[in-house]
Amino acid sequence: MTQIDKGHEMLSFVWGLPRPTYIVGSGTGLHLYFVFERPIPLFRSTVKELERLRRRITWQAWTQGASSLHDNVQYESLFQGFRMVGSITKNGERTRAFKVGEKVTVEYLNQYVPEEYRAVKFSYKSNLLLKDAKEKYPEWYQKRIVEKKPKGTWVCKKDLYYWWIRKLKAGVQQGHRYWCIMTLATYAKKCAIPFEELEKDAYGLIPFMNTKGDKFTEDDVLHALEAYNDSYITYPINTIIQRTDIPIQKNKRNYRKRSIHLERARAVQAIDYPNNSWAGRNSKKVVVNQWQLDNPNGRKIDCVRETGLSKPTVLKWWNTDE
């Protein structure tokens, strides 16, 4: 009951906290559940708004006396799953839930945070039926419903996956270990790493993770590996930084004009293939390869924009510099 007592204390601090619908004790942690009166579809723009609001409420909860880890706030995702109420915890006890409030609205939550953290650009679930969507958005309906095609994504080199393993070994901390493994799973999917290899690497990291705090278990890894699916391929870098607490330096594009890229590519042709010995080789391949040399961490979409080449052309010659 100590956790629950702490939970009620959390509702009376200076910044204040919105009253949750439920307080749940999972054995090792305390969770506040806010159940909405109406469902909210998690479109990308909506997720960004709610993430900002949730992050602020989390900060207020952790820094106002409810946790001794106030200097190491653990931010969870909107999509984070928790143990089912009534299930067995890591300590062999039962996950218990206590109803302390009513269902809430986003407008209600907004009242408890400064204005710059409020979610204002969102919408509740639409009443638009699928048959109506077919008429209103025929191209979307054909692609996503009839053909069941996933959203388009870029596939990265495997170097990204191995880079993250090195990165997390250098910077992972307690409270963020789950997110580091979850990010590893998203990168594995994005880099077309077989699940068997991901599984071996992730479970192999457990002994190392246990040197960074409380016991990190196979169960933790199992749940983190659920991110090995297409829906996490577009997991944004800002969210990764926030969740893992590992700094990542974003790629800095040089924004050269298209003519400069082409000029540099032609210069490389002249050096590497004197006397027009490059003739017969695809000049667009040279442009793509040179752009990659100039932008080692660059994305295909940026190459398309800056060189003026078509997306299929960039895809064809990407990573073909041998």
Coordinates of C-alpha atoms in Angstrom, one line a residue:
M1 CA 0.0 0.0 0.0
T2 CA 3.0 2.3 0.3
Q3 CA 2.9 2.9 -3.5
I4 CA -0.7 3.8 -3.4
D5 CA -0.2 6.2 -0.5
K6 CA 2.6 7.8 -2.5
G7 CA 0.2 8.0 -5.5
H8 CA -2.3 10.1 -3.6
E9 CA 0.5 12.4 -2.4
M10 CA 1.3 13.0 -6.0
L11 CA -2.0 14.8 -6.5
S12 CA -1.3 17.6 -4.2
F13 CA 2.0 19.2 -5.3
V14 CA 2.6 22.7 -6.5
W15 CA 2.3 22.0 -10.2
G16 CA -0.5 19.6 -9.5
L17 CA -1.4 16.5 -11.4
P18 CA -4.7 15.5 -13.1
R19 CA -6.5 12.9 -11.2
P20 CA -6.0 9.5 -12.9
T21 CA -8.8 7.0 -13.5
Y22 CA -6.8 4.2 -12.0
I23 CA -3.6 3.8 -10.0
V24 CA -1.9 0.5 -10.6
G25 CA 0.9 -1.2 -8.6
S26 CA 3.0 -3.5 -10.7
G27 CA 5.2 -4.8 -7.9
T28 CA 8.2 -2.7 -8.8
G29 CA 6.5 0.5 -10.0
L30 CA 3.5 2.7 -9.8
H31 CA 1.4 3.6 -12.9
L32 CA -1.2 6.2 -13.5
Y33 CA -3.9 5.2 -15.9
F34 CA -5.9 8.0 -17.7
V35 CA -8.9 6.5 -19.5
F36 CA -10.4 8.8 -22.1
E37 CA -14.1 9.4 -22.4
R38 CA -13.7 9.2 -26.2
P39 CA -11.1 7.3 -28.2
I40 CA -8.4 9.3 -30.0
P41 CA -7.0 7.9 -33.3
L42 CA -3.2 8.1 -33.1
F43 CA -2.2 9.8 -36.3
R44 CA 1.4 11.0 -36.5
S45 CA 0.4 14.6 -35.8
T46 CA -1.8 13.6 -32.8
V47 CA 0.9 11.3 -31.4
K48 CA 3.4 14.3 -31.4
E49 CA 0.9 16.4 -29.5
L50 CA 0.0 13.8 -26.9
E51 CA 3.7 12.8 -26.4
R52 CA 4.5 16.4 -25.5
L53 CA 1.6 16.5 -23.0
R54 CA 2.4 13.1 -21.6
R55 CA 6.1 13.9 -21.2
R56 CA 5.3 17.1 -19.2
I57 CA 2.8 15.2 -16.9
T58 CA 5.5 12.5 -16.4
W59 CA 8.1 15.1 -15.5
Q60 CA 5.7 16.7 -12.9
A61 CA 5.0 13.3 -11.4
W62 CA 8.6 12.2 -11.1
T63 CA 10.1 15.5 -9.8
Q64 CA 7.6 16.4 -7.1
G65 CA 8.3 13.8 -4.4
A66 CA 6.8 10.6 -5.7
S67 CA 10.0 9.1 -6.9
S68 CA 13.6 9.0 -5.5
L69 CA 14.7 8.9 -9.2
H70 CA 13.7 12.5 -9.8
D71 CA 17.1 13.2 -11.4
N72 CA 16.6 10.4 -13.9
V73 CA 13.1 10.7 -15.1
Q74 CA 11.9 7.7 -17.1
Y75 CA 9.7 8.7 -20.0
E76 CA 7.5 6.0 -21.5
S77 CA 5.9 5.9 -25.0
L78 CA 2.2 6.3 -25.7
F79 CA 2.4 2.7 -27.0
Q80 CA 4.1 1.2 -23.9
G81 CA 2.3 -1.9 -22.7
F82 CA 2.1 -2.8 -19.0
R83 CA 1.3 -5.9 -17.1
M84 CA -2.4 -6.9 -17.1
V85 CA -4.1 -6.2 -13.8
G86 CA -4.4 -9.4 -11.9
S87 CA -1.3 -11.0 -13.5
I88 CA 1.8 -12.1 -11.6
T89 CA 4.6 -9.5 -11.2
K90 CA 8.3 -10.1 -11.3
N91 CA 8.3 -10.5 -7.5
G92 CA 5.6 -13.1 -7.6
E93 CA 2.8 -10.8 -6.4
R94 CA -0.4 -9.6 -8.1
T95 CA -0.7 -6.5 -10.2
R96 CA -3.4 -4.5 -8.4
A97 CA -5.5 -1.6 -9.6
F98 CA -7.4 1.1 -7.6
K99 CA -10.0 3.3 -9.1
V100 CA -9.4 6.8 -7.9
G101 CA -11.1 9.0 -10.5
E102 CA -13.3 9.2 -13.6
K103 CA -12.6 9.1 -17.3
V104 CA -10.9 12.2 -18.6
T105 CA -10.5 14.4 -21.7
V106 CA -7.5 15.9 -23.3
E107 CA -8.9 19.3 -22.4
Y108 CA -8.9 18.3 -18.7
L109 CA -5.3 17.2 -18.9
N110 CA -4.3 20.4 -20.5
Q111 CA -5.4 22.4 -17.5
Y112 CA -2.5 20.9 -15.4
V113 CA 0.4 21.8 -17.7
P114 CA 1.9 25.1 -18.9
E115 CA 0.4 26.3 -22.2
E116 CA 3.4 25.3 -24.4
Y117 CA 2.9 21.6 -23.4
R118 CA -0.8 21.4 -24.2
A119 CA -2.2 19.2 -26.9
V120 CA -4.4 21.4 -29.1
K121 CA -4.0 20.0 -32.6
F122 CA -5.8 16.7 -32.3
S123 CA -9.2 15.2 -33.0
Y124 CA -11.3 12.5 -31.4
K125 CA -12.2 9.4 -33.3
S126 CA -14.0 10.1 -36.5
N127 CA -17.5 8.7 -37.3
L128 CA -16.4 8.1 -40.9
L129 CA -17.3 4.6 -41.9
L130 CA -15.1 2.4 -44.1
K131 CA -17.6 2.4 -46.9
D132 CA -17.7 6.2 -46.8
A133 CA -13.9 6.3 -46.7
K134 CA -13.8 4.2 -49.9
E135 CA -15.7 7.0 -51.7
K136 CA -13.9 9.9 -50.1
Y137 CA -10.3 8.4 -50.4
P138 CA -10.4 5.9 -53.2
E139 CA -6.6 5.7 -53.8
W140 CA -6.0 5.1 -50.0
Y141 CA -8.7 2.5 -49.9
Q142 CA -7.4 0.6 -52.9
K143 CA -3.8 0.6 -51.6
R144 CA -4.3 0.0 -47.9
I145 CA -7.5 -1.9 -47.7
V146 CA -7.8 -3.9 -51.0
E147 CA -4.1 -4.5 -51.7
K148 CA -3.2 -4.4 -48.1
K149 CA 0.0 -2.6 -48.8
P150 CA 2.0 -1.1 -45.9
K151 CA 3.1 2.5 -45.7
G152 CA 6.3 3.1 -47.7
T153 CA 9.5 3.1 -45.8
W154 CA 13.3 3.2 -46.4
V155 CA 15.5 0.3 -45.6
C156 CA 18.9 1.2 -44.1
K157 CA 22.3 -0.5 -44.2
K158 CA 23.0 -3.0 -41.5
D159 CA 25.7 -0.7 -40.2
L160 CA 23.0 1.2 -38.4
Y161 CA 22.0 -1.8 -36.4
Y162 CA 25.6 -2.6 -35.3
W163 CA 26.3 1.1 -34.6
W164 CA 23.4 1.1 -32.1
I165 CA 24.7 -1.9 -30.2
R166 CA 28.0 -0.1 -29.7
K167 CA 26.1 3.1 -28.8
L168 CA 23.9 1.5 -26.1
K169 CA 26.9 -0.3 -24.6
A170 CA 28.6 3.1 -24.2
G171 CA 25.6 5.0 -22.8
V172 CA 22.7 2.9 -21.5
Q173 CA 21.5 3.7 -17.9
Q174 CA 19.0 2.2 -15.5
G175 CA 15.5 3.3 -16.4
H176 CA 16.2 3.3 -20.1
R177 CA 17.5 -0.2 -20.8
Y178 CA 14.1 -1.5 -22.1
W179 CA 14.0 1.4 -24.6
C180 CA 17.5 0.6 -25.8
I181 CA 16.6 -3.0 -26.6
M182 CA 13.3 -1.8 -28.1
T183 CA 15.2 0.6 -30.4
L184 CA 17.6 -2.2 -31.3
A185 CA 14.5 -4.2 -32.4
T186 CA 13.2 -1.3 -34.6
Y187 CA 16.6 -0.9 -36.2
A188 CA 16.8 -4.6 -36.8
K189 CA 13.5 -4.4 -38.7
K190 CA 14.6 -1.3 -40.6
C191 CA 17.9 -2.9 -41.6
A192 CA 16.4 -6.3 -42.5
I193 CA 18.3 -8.1 -39.8
P194 CA 16.8 -11.6 -39.3
F195 CA 14.8 -11.9 -36.1
E196 CA 17.0 -14.8 -35.0
E197 CA 20.1 -12.6 -35.0
L198 CA 18.3 -9.8 -33.2
E199 CA 17.1 -12.3 -30.6
K200 CA 20.6 -13.7 -30.0
D201 CA 22.1 -10.2 -29.7
A202 CA 19.3 -8.9 -27.4
Y203 CA 19.4 -11.8 -25.0
G204 CA 23.2 -11.7 -25.1
L205 CA 23.1 -8.1 -23.8
I206 CA 21.3 -9.1 -20.5
P207 CA 24.6 -9.7 -18.5
F208 CA 25.8 -6.3 -19.6
M209 CA 22.5 -4.7 -18.8
N210 CA 22.6 -6.1 -15.3
T211 CA 25.8 -4.1 -14.6
K212 CA 23.8 -0.9 -15.0
G213 CA 21.2 -1.3 -12.2
D214 CA 18.5 -3.6 -11.0
K215 CA 18.1 -7.0 -12.5
F216 CA 17.2 -6.9 -16.2
T217 CA 15.4 -10.0 -17.2
E218 CA 14.6 -12.2 -20.2
D219 CA 11.0 -11.0 -19.8
D220 CA 12.1 -7.4 -20.3
V221 CA 13.8 -8.4 -23.5
L222 CA 10.9 -10.5 -24.7
H223 CA 8.5 -7.5 -24.4
A224 CA 11.1 -5.1 -26.0
L225 CA 11.4 -7.4 -29.0
E226 CA 7.7 -6.8 -29.8
A227 CA 8.9 -3.7 -31.6
Y228 CA 10.3 -5.9 -34.4
N229 CA 7.4 -5.1 -36.7
D230 CA 6.6 -2.8 -39.6
S231 CA 4.7 -0.3 -37.5
Y232 CA 8.0 0.7 -35.7
I233 CA 10.1 1.2 -38.8
T234 CA 9.4 4.9 -38.8
Y235 CA 10.1 5.3 -35.1
P236 CA 11.3 9.0 -34.9
I237 CA 14.8 9.8 -33.8
N238 CA 13.7 12.4 -31.3
T239 CA 11.6 9.8 -29.6
I240 CA 14.5 7.4 -29.5
I241 CA 16.7 10.1 -27.9
Q242 CA 14.1 10.9 -25.3
R243 CA 13.3 7.2 -24.4
T244 CA 16.9 5.9 -24.3
D245 CA 18.5 9.0 -22.9
I246 CA 21.3 8.4 -25.4
P247 CA 22.4 11.5 -27.4
I248 CA 22.4 11.0 -31.2
Q249 CA 23.9 13.6 -33.4
K250 CA 21.6 14.1 -36.3
N251 CA 22.9 14.0 -39.9
K252 CA 23.8 17.5 -41.0
R253 CA 23.0 17.9 -44.7
N254 CA 25.3 20.2 -46.7
Y255 CA 22.4 21.5 -48.9
R256 CA 24.6 21.8 -52.0
K257 CA 22.7 22.9 -55.0
R258 CA 21.9 20.3 -57.6
S259 CA 24.3 21.7 -60.1
I260 CA 27.1 21.4 -57.6
H261 CA 26.4 17.7 -57.0
L262 CA 26.4 17.0 -60.7
E263 CA 29.6 19.0 -61.2
R264 CA 31.4 17.1 -58.4
A265 CA 30.2 13.8 -59.8
R266 CA 31.6 14.7 -63.3
A267 CA 34.9 15.7 -61.6
V268 CA 35.1 12.3 -59.9
Q269 CA 34.4 10.6 -63.3
A270 CA 37.3 12.5 -64.9
I271 CA 39.7 11.4 -62.1
D272 CA 38.6 7.8 -61.6
Y273 CA 38.0 7.1 -65.3
P274 CA 40.4 9.2 -67.4
N275 CA 40.1 9.4 -71.2
N276 CA 36.4 8.8 -70.9
S277 CA 37.0 5.3 -69.8
W278 CA 33.8 5.6 -67.8
A279 CA 31.8 5.5 -71.0
G280 CA 29.4 2.7 -70.9
R281 CA 29.0 3.0 -67.1
N282 CA 25.8 4.6 -65.9
S283 CA 26.5 8.3 -65.1
K284 CA 23.6 8.4 -62.7
K285 CA 25.2 5.7 -60.7
V286 CA 28.3 7.9 -60.3
V287 CA 26.0 10.8 -59.2
V288 CA 24.4 8.6 -56.5
N289 CA 27.7 7.1 -55.4
Q290 CA 29.3 10.6 -55.1
W291 CA 26.4 11.9 -53.1
Q292 CA 26.8 9.1 -50.7
L293 CA 30.5 9.8 -50.3
D294 CA 29.7 13.4 -49.5
N295 CA 26.8 12.5 -47.2
P296 CA 27.9 9.2 -45.5
N297 CA 24.9 9.3 -43.1
G298 CA 22.5 10.7 -45.7
R299 CA 19.1 9.4 -46.6
K300 CA 17.8 8.3 -50.0
I301 CA 15.0 10.9 -49.9
D302 CA 17.6 13.7 -49.5
C303 CA 19.6 12.3 -52.4
V304 CA 16.5 12.4 -54.5
R305 CA 15.8 16.0 -53.5
E306 CA 19.3 17.3 -53.9
T307 CA 20.4 15.5 -57.1
G308 CA 17.1 15.7 -59.0
L309 CA 17.2 12.0 -59.8
S310 CA 14.1 10.0 -59.6
K311 CA 13.4 7.8 -56.6
P312 CA 13.7 4.5 -58.6
T313 CA 17.1 5.7 -59.9
V314 CA 18.4 6.4 -56.5
L315 CA 17.1 3.1 -55.2
K316 CA 18.8 1.3 -58.1
W317 CA 22.2 2.7 -57.5
W318 CA 22.2 3.1 -53.7
N319 CA 25.2 1.3 -52.2
T320 CA 26.6 0.2 -55.5
D321 CA 30.0 1.9 -55.3
E322 CA 32.1 -1.2 -56.0

